Amino acid sequence: MNHENPTRTETPSIEMRDLDALWFQITGTRCNLTCSHCFISCSPHNDQFGFLPLSTVQHWLQESRKWGVREYYYTGGEPFLHPDMTRILKETLEIGPATVLTNGTVLKESWLHDLKLASLGTYSLEFRVSLDGFSPETNDPIRGPRSFERTMTGIMKLVAFGFLPIITAARVWDDEEESNVIDAFVEMLRQRGYQRPRLKLLPKLKLGAEVQRTHGYREDELVTAAMMKDADPSTFLCSHSRIVTDRGIHVCPLLIDEPDSLMGQTMEEAAKPFELKHGACWTCYQHGAICSNAPSYKIQPPVSSQSQV
Ligand code: SF4
Ligand code: SF4
């Protein structure tokens, strides 16, 4: 891999080849937690990006059909702070599969009951629940006091309703600890009653609050045209996706804070190529489909529990 500092003229662009996935920044930057690594610095007080009104979501769901969108993603902030979140998910499930990225701390059983019924139709509903450690001691310093137990309560509610949440954890540990961390996650989840956990490990995005917690990208952590010669563009989310925020349409969920990520107010405007000039693009180049639902590891079921969830 070439780590030389690229010049401006070497910056490659990526085309939006199709629009497979449409994302919604449904609660803007408002979250009930204030994680110290949050790449868009969400918190209870950050209103830099606002909630999307139900009517805006409905407009884009309708519009998406003519673009052939095949799946929908809801992120924030914490999506379940949105007063219309269950209605939005139910309406989405009438036209395609949906995934919601949540911290799991505010889930209500009545919502999950409704959503379970809605997910028994043609299209599936996935939950991705963020948890950055397998214990309060490893998670709470990053995600806040009591967040581990609150998130685990949410995870076990989802399991009780028959969902199989994807647990997403940002790699806030050292590389040499990785296999021990994975084992500890799986063991903890099984002990709590989630017998066949799905685990997705995410690279650190050196953006937003993470810059204060550790540091930002180095100058040489950029994608060059030479690097893209051997790359598969389809592994980059921006080649087949866009995200709607209250400001318009942005290139991807990772870069909404960057002024050049706002591509326009219509999908026609937003469908233009995008220059991969950000450090986060280098993370995408290195790690591939970091925004997909694909788990990082295939976890074998324990022999004694193969019929359990
Ligand atoms: S990382 Fe997720 S849960 Fe934490 S503050 Fe950001 S949006 Fe909220
Ligand atoms: S951060 Fe990733 S998804 Fe976003 S524009 Fe860069 S390469 Fe594309």
PDB file of N, CA, C and O and ligand atoms in Angstrom, residues 25 27-44 75-79 101-105 130-132 142-143 151 209, ligand 1:
ATOM      1  N   GLN A  25     -30.325  10.519   8.121  1.00  0.00           N
ATOM      2  CA  GLN A  25     -29.777  11.024   9.392  1.00  0.00           C
ATOM      3  C   GLN A  25     -30.986  11.493  10.184  1.00  0.00           C
ATOM      4  O   GLN A  25     -31.267  12.698  10.298  1.00  0.00           O
ATOM      5  N   THR A  27     -32.283  11.616  13.254  1.00  0.00           N
ATOM      6  CA  THR A  27     -32.323  12.517  14.430  1.00  0.00           C
ATOM      7  C   THR A  27     -31.150  13.494  14.422  1.00  0.00           C
ATOM      8  O   THR A  27     -30.758  14.008  15.484  1.00  0.00           O
ATOM      9  N   GLY A  28     -30.603  13.743  13.255  1.00  0.00           N
ATOM     10  CA  GLY A  28     -29.504  14.706  13.158  1.00  0.00           C
ATOM     11  C   GLY A  28     -28.359  14.313  14.070  1.00  0.00           C
ATOM     12  O   GLY A  28     -27.919  13.155  14.072  1.00  0.00           O
ATOM     13  N   THR A  29     -27.891  15.269  14.864  1.00  0.00           N
ATOM     14  CA  THR A  29     -26.771  15.008  15.782  1.00  0.00           C
ATOM     15  C   THR A  29     -27.241  14.924  17.233  1.00  0.00           C
ATOM     16  O   THR A  29     -26.445  15.064  18.149  1.00  0.00           O
ATOM     17  N   ARG A  30     -28.528  14.689  17.432  1.00  0.00           N
ATOM     18  CA  ARG A  30     -29.064  14.593  18.797  1.00  0.00           C
ATOM     19  C   ARG A  30     -29.016  13.139  19.271  1.00  0.00           C
ATOM     20  O   ARG A  30     -29.534  12.246  18.595  1.00  0.00           O
ATOM     21  N   CYS A  31     -28.400  12.936  20.420  1.00  0.00           N
ATOM     22  CA  CYS A  31     -28.306  11.602  21.001  1.00  0.00           C
ATOM     23  C   CYS A  31     -28.472  11.738  22.507  1.00  0.00           C
ATOM     24  O   CYS A  31     -28.123  12.770  23.083  1.00  0.00           O
ATOM     25  N   ASN A  32     -28.970  10.696  23.143  1.00  0.00           N
ATOM     26  CA  ASN A  32     -29.059  10.732  24.608  1.00  0.00           C
ATOM     27  C   ASN A  32     -27.708  10.415  25.259  1.00  0.00           C
ATOM     28  O   ASN A  32     -27.524  10.653  26.439  1.00  0.00           O
ATOM     29  N   LEU A  33     -26.764   9.864  24.486  1.00  0.00           N
ATOM     30  CA  LEU A  33     -25.420   9.605  25.008  1.00  0.00           C
ATOM     31  C   LEU A  33     -24.445  10.641  24.453  1.00  0.00           C
ATOM     32  O   LEU A  33     -24.766  11.361  23.494  1.00  0.00           O
ATOM     33  N   THR A  34     -23.266  10.677  25.038  1.00  0.00           N
ATOM     34  CA  THR A  34     -22.197  11.581  24.569  1.00  0.00           C
ATOM     35  C   THR A  34     -20.909  10.757  24.519  1.00  0.00           C
ATOM     36  O   THR A  34     -20.017  10.932  25.349  1.00  0.00           O
ATOM     37  N   CYS A  35     -20.822   9.860  23.558  1.00  0.00           N
ATOM     38  CA  CYS A  35     -19.661   8.959  23.497  1.00  0.00           C
ATOM     39  C   CYS A  35     -18.403   9.753  23.133  1.00  0.00           C
ATOM     40  O   CYS A  35     -18.444  10.630  22.251  1.00  0.00           O
ATOM     41  N   SER A  36     -17.313   9.395  23.762  1.00  0.00           N
ATOM     42  CA  SER A  36     -16.098  10.199  23.598  1.00  0.00           C
ATOM     43  C   SER A  36     -15.406   9.938  22.258  1.00  0.00           C
ATOM     44  O   SER A  36     -14.450  10.619  21.929  1.00  0.00           O
ATOM     45  N   HIS A  37     -15.906   8.955  21.476  1.00  0.00           N
ATOM     46  CA  HIS A  37     -15.300   8.679  20.166  1.00  0.00           C
ATOM     47  C   HIS A  37     -16.275   8.972  19.017  1.00  0.00           C
ATOM     48  O   HIS A  37     -16.015   8.619  17.879  1.00  0.00           O
ATOM     49  N   CYS A  38     -17.431   9.589  19.314  1.00  0.00           N
ATOM     50  CA  CYS A  38     -18.479   9.741  18.292  1.00  0.00           C
ATOM     51  C   CYS A  38     -17.963  10.565  17.113  1.00  0.00           C
ATOM     52  O   CYS A  38     -17.557  11.719  17.278  1.00  0.00           O
ATOM     53  N   PHE A  39     -18.030   9.999  15.929  1.00  0.00           N
ATOM     54  CA  PHE A  39     -17.370  10.657  14.792  1.00  0.00           C
ATOM     55  C   PHE A  39     -18.130  11.869  14.272  1.00  0.00           C
ATOM     56  O   PHE A  39     -17.608  12.604  13.430  1.00  0.00           O
ATOM     57  N   ILE A  40     -19.375  12.090  14.764  1.00  0.00           N
ATOM     58  CA  ILE A  40     -20.030  13.375  14.456  1.00  0.00           C
ATOM     59  C   ILE A  40     -20.417  14.097  15.759  1.00  0.00           C
ATOM     60  O   ILE A  40     -21.290  14.963  15.745  1.00  0.00           O
ATOM     61  N   SER A  41     -19.754  13.731  16.848  1.00  0.00           N
ATOM     62  CA  SER A  41     -19.878  14.450  18.127  1.00  0.00           C
ATOM     63  C   SER A  41     -21.319  14.627  18.587  1.00  0.00           C
ATOM     64  O   SER A  41     -21.709  15.700  19.052  1.00  0.00           O
ATOM     65  N   CYS A  42     -22.119  13.566  18.476  1.00  0.00           N
ATOM     66  CA  CYS A  42     -23.516  13.673  18.899  1.00  0.00           C
ATOM     67  C   CYS A  42     -23.612  13.778  20.419  1.00  0.00           C
ATOM     68  O   CYS A  42     -22.736  13.297  21.145  1.00  0.00           O
ATOM     69  N   SER A  43     -24.695  14.395  20.884  1.00  0.00           N
ATOM     70  CA  SER A  43     -24.921  14.536  22.322  1.00  0.00           C
ATOM     71  C   SER A  43     -26.355  15.031  22.520  1.00  0.00           C
ATOM     72  O   SER A  43     -27.038  15.396  21.552  1.00  0.00           O
ATOM     73  N   PRO A  44     -26.812  15.099  23.777  1.00  0.00           N
ATOM     74  CA  PRO A  44     -28.154  15.641  24.024  1.00  0.00           C
ATOM     75  C   PRO A  44     -28.263  17.119  23.639  1.00  0.00           C
ATOM     76  O   PRO A  44     -29.361  17.655  23.530  1.00  0.00           O
ATOM     77  N   THR A  75     -30.002   6.323  10.879  1.00  0.00           N
ATOM     78  CA  THR A  75     -28.962   6.564  11.855  1.00  0.00           C
ATOM     79  C   THR A  75     -29.172   7.930  12.489  1.00  0.00           C
ATOM     80  O   THR A  75     -30.056   8.690  12.136  1.00  0.00           O
ATOM     81  N   GLY A  76     -28.320   8.270  13.472  1.00  0.00           N
ATOM     82  CA  GLY A  76     -28.383   9.567  14.124  1.00  0.00           C
ATOM     83  C   GLY A  76     -26.979   9.935  14.564  1.00  0.00           C
ATOM     84  O   GLY A  76     -26.023   9.585  13.872  1.00  0.00           O
ATOM     85  N   GLY A  77     -26.909  10.402  15.705  1.00  0.00           N
ATOM     86  CA  GLY A  77     -27.799  10.466  16.835  1.00  0.00           C
ATOM     87  C   GLY A  77     -28.456   9.109  17.150  1.00  0.00           C
ATOM     88  O   GLY A  77     -28.083   8.083  16.634  1.00  0.00           O
ATOM     89  N   GLU A  78     -29.386   9.217  18.061  1.00  0.00           N
ATOM     90  CA  GLU A  78     -30.139   8.026  18.439  1.00  0.00           C
ATOM     91  C   GLU A  78     -31.494   8.062  17.732  1.00  0.00           C
ATOM     92  O   GLU A  78     -32.356   8.891  18.065  1.00  0.00           O
ATOM     93  N   PRO A  79     -31.712   7.166  16.754  1.00  0.00           N
ATOM     94  CA  PRO A  79     -32.948   7.210  15.966  1.00  0.00           C
ATOM     95  C   PRO A  79     -34.223   7.107  16.797  1.00  0.00           C
ATOM     96  O   PRO A  79     -35.236   7.715  16.452  1.00  0.00           O
ATOM     97  N   LEU A 101     -29.638   1.923  13.200  1.00  0.00           N
ATOM     98  CA  LEU A 101     -28.428   1.942  14.032  1.00  0.00           C
ATOM     99  C   LEU A 101     -28.774   2.645  15.337  1.00  0.00           C
ATOM    100  O   LEU A 101     -29.103   3.837  15.333  1.00  0.00           O
ATOM    101  N   THR A 102     -28.726   1.921  16.432  1.00  0.00           N
ATOM    102  CA  THR A 102     -29.199   2.453  17.710  1.00  0.00           C
ATOM    103  C   THR A 102     -28.214   2.134  18.819  1.00  0.00           C
ATOM    104  O   THR A 102     -27.431   1.183  18.702  1.00  0.00           O
ATOM    105  N   ASN A 103     -28.289   2.914  19.906  1.00  0.00           N
ATOM    106  CA  ASN A 103     -27.484   2.537  21.073  1.00  0.00           C
ATOM    107  C   ASN A 103     -28.283   1.638  22.017  1.00  0.00           C
ATOM    108  O   ASN A 103     -27.765   1.202  23.045  1.00  0.00           O
ATOM    109  N   GLY A 104     -29.543   1.366  21.683  1.00  0.00           N
ATOM    110  CA  GLY A 104     -30.337   0.375  22.405  1.00  0.00           C
ATOM    111  C   GLY A 104     -30.828   0.807  23.772  1.00  0.00           C
ATOM    112  O   GLY A 104     -31.479   0.013  24.462  1.00  0.00           O
ATOM    113  N   THR A 105     -30.582   2.057  24.170  1.00  0.00           N
ATOM    114  CA  THR A 105     -30.869   2.428  25.568  1.00  0.00           C
ATOM    115  C   THR A 105     -32.281   2.955  25.789  1.00  0.00           C
ATOM    116  O   THR A 105     -32.685   3.118  26.943  1.00  0.00           O
ATOM    117  N   SER A 130     -24.852  -0.419  19.084  1.00  0.00           N
ATOM    118  CA  SER A 130     -23.444  -0.099  19.358  1.00  0.00           C
ATOM    119  C   SER A 130     -23.107  -0.309  20.828  1.00  0.00           C
ATOM    120  O   SER A 130     -23.844   0.106  21.730  1.00  0.00           O
ATOM    121  N   LEU A 131     -22.005  -1.003  21.031  1.00  0.00           N
ATOM    122  CA  LEU A 131     -21.516  -1.330  22.371  1.00  0.00           C
ATOM    123  C   LEU A 131     -20.004  -1.469  22.216  1.00  0.00           C
ATOM    124  O   LEU A 131     -19.550  -2.249  21.375  1.00  0.00           O
ATOM    125  N   ASP A 132     -19.238  -0.714  22.969  1.00  0.00           N
ATOM    126  CA  ASP A 132     -17.792  -0.683  22.692  1.00  0.00           C
ATOM    127  C   ASP A 132     -16.951  -1.423  23.712  1.00  0.00           C
ATOM    128  O   ASP A 132     -15.745  -1.198  23.805  1.00  0.00           O
ATOM    129  N   ILE A 142     -15.944   4.939  27.496  1.00  0.00           N
ATOM    130  CA  ILE A 142     -16.137   5.496  26.152  1.00  0.00           C
ATOM    131  C   ILE A 142     -17.564   6.039  25.987  1.00  0.00           C
ATOM    132  O   ILE A 142     -17.782   7.122  25.457  1.00  0.00           O
ATOM    133  N   ARG A 143     -18.552   5.280  26.445  1.00  0.00           N
ATOM    134  CA  ARG A 143     -19.940   5.572  26.096  1.00  0.00           C
ATOM    135  C   ARG A 143     -20.742   6.211  27.240  1.00  0.00           C
ATOM    136  O   ARG A 143     -21.901   6.560  27.050  1.00  0.00           O
ATOM    137  N   THR A 151     -27.563  -0.513  27.528  1.00  0.00           N
ATOM    138  CA  THR A 151     -27.529  -1.092  26.181  1.00  0.00           C
ATOM    139  C   THR A 151     -27.813  -2.587  26.227  1.00  0.00           C
ATOM    140  O   THR A 151     -28.549  -3.116  25.380  1.00  0.00           O
ATOM    141  N   ALA A 209     -15.563  13.765  17.822  1.00  0.00           N
ATOM    142  CA  ALA A 209     -15.074  13.696  19.196  1.00  0.00           C
ATOM    143  C   ALA A 209     -13.810  12.843  19.311  1.00  0.00           C
ATOM    144  O   ALA A 209     -12.991  13.059  20.213  1.00  0.00           O
TER     145      ALA A 209
HETATM  146  S1  SF4 B   1     -21.560   7.034  19.003  1.00  0.00           S
HETATM  147 FE1  SF4 B   1     -23.742   6.652  18.679  1.00  0.00          FE
HETATM  148  S2  SF4 B   1     -24.593   6.426  20.744  1.00  0.00           S
HETATM  149 FE2  SF4 B   1     -22.612   7.444  20.970  1.00  0.00          FE
HETATM  150  S3  SF4 B   1     -23.022   9.665  20.962  1.00  0.00           S
HETATM  151 FE3  SF4 B   1     -22.557   9.051  18.841  1.00  0.00          FE
HETATM  152  S4  SF4 B   1     -24.551   8.601  17.932  1.00  0.00           S
HETATM  153 FE4  SF4 B   1     -24.844   8.583  20.171  1.00  0.00          FE
END
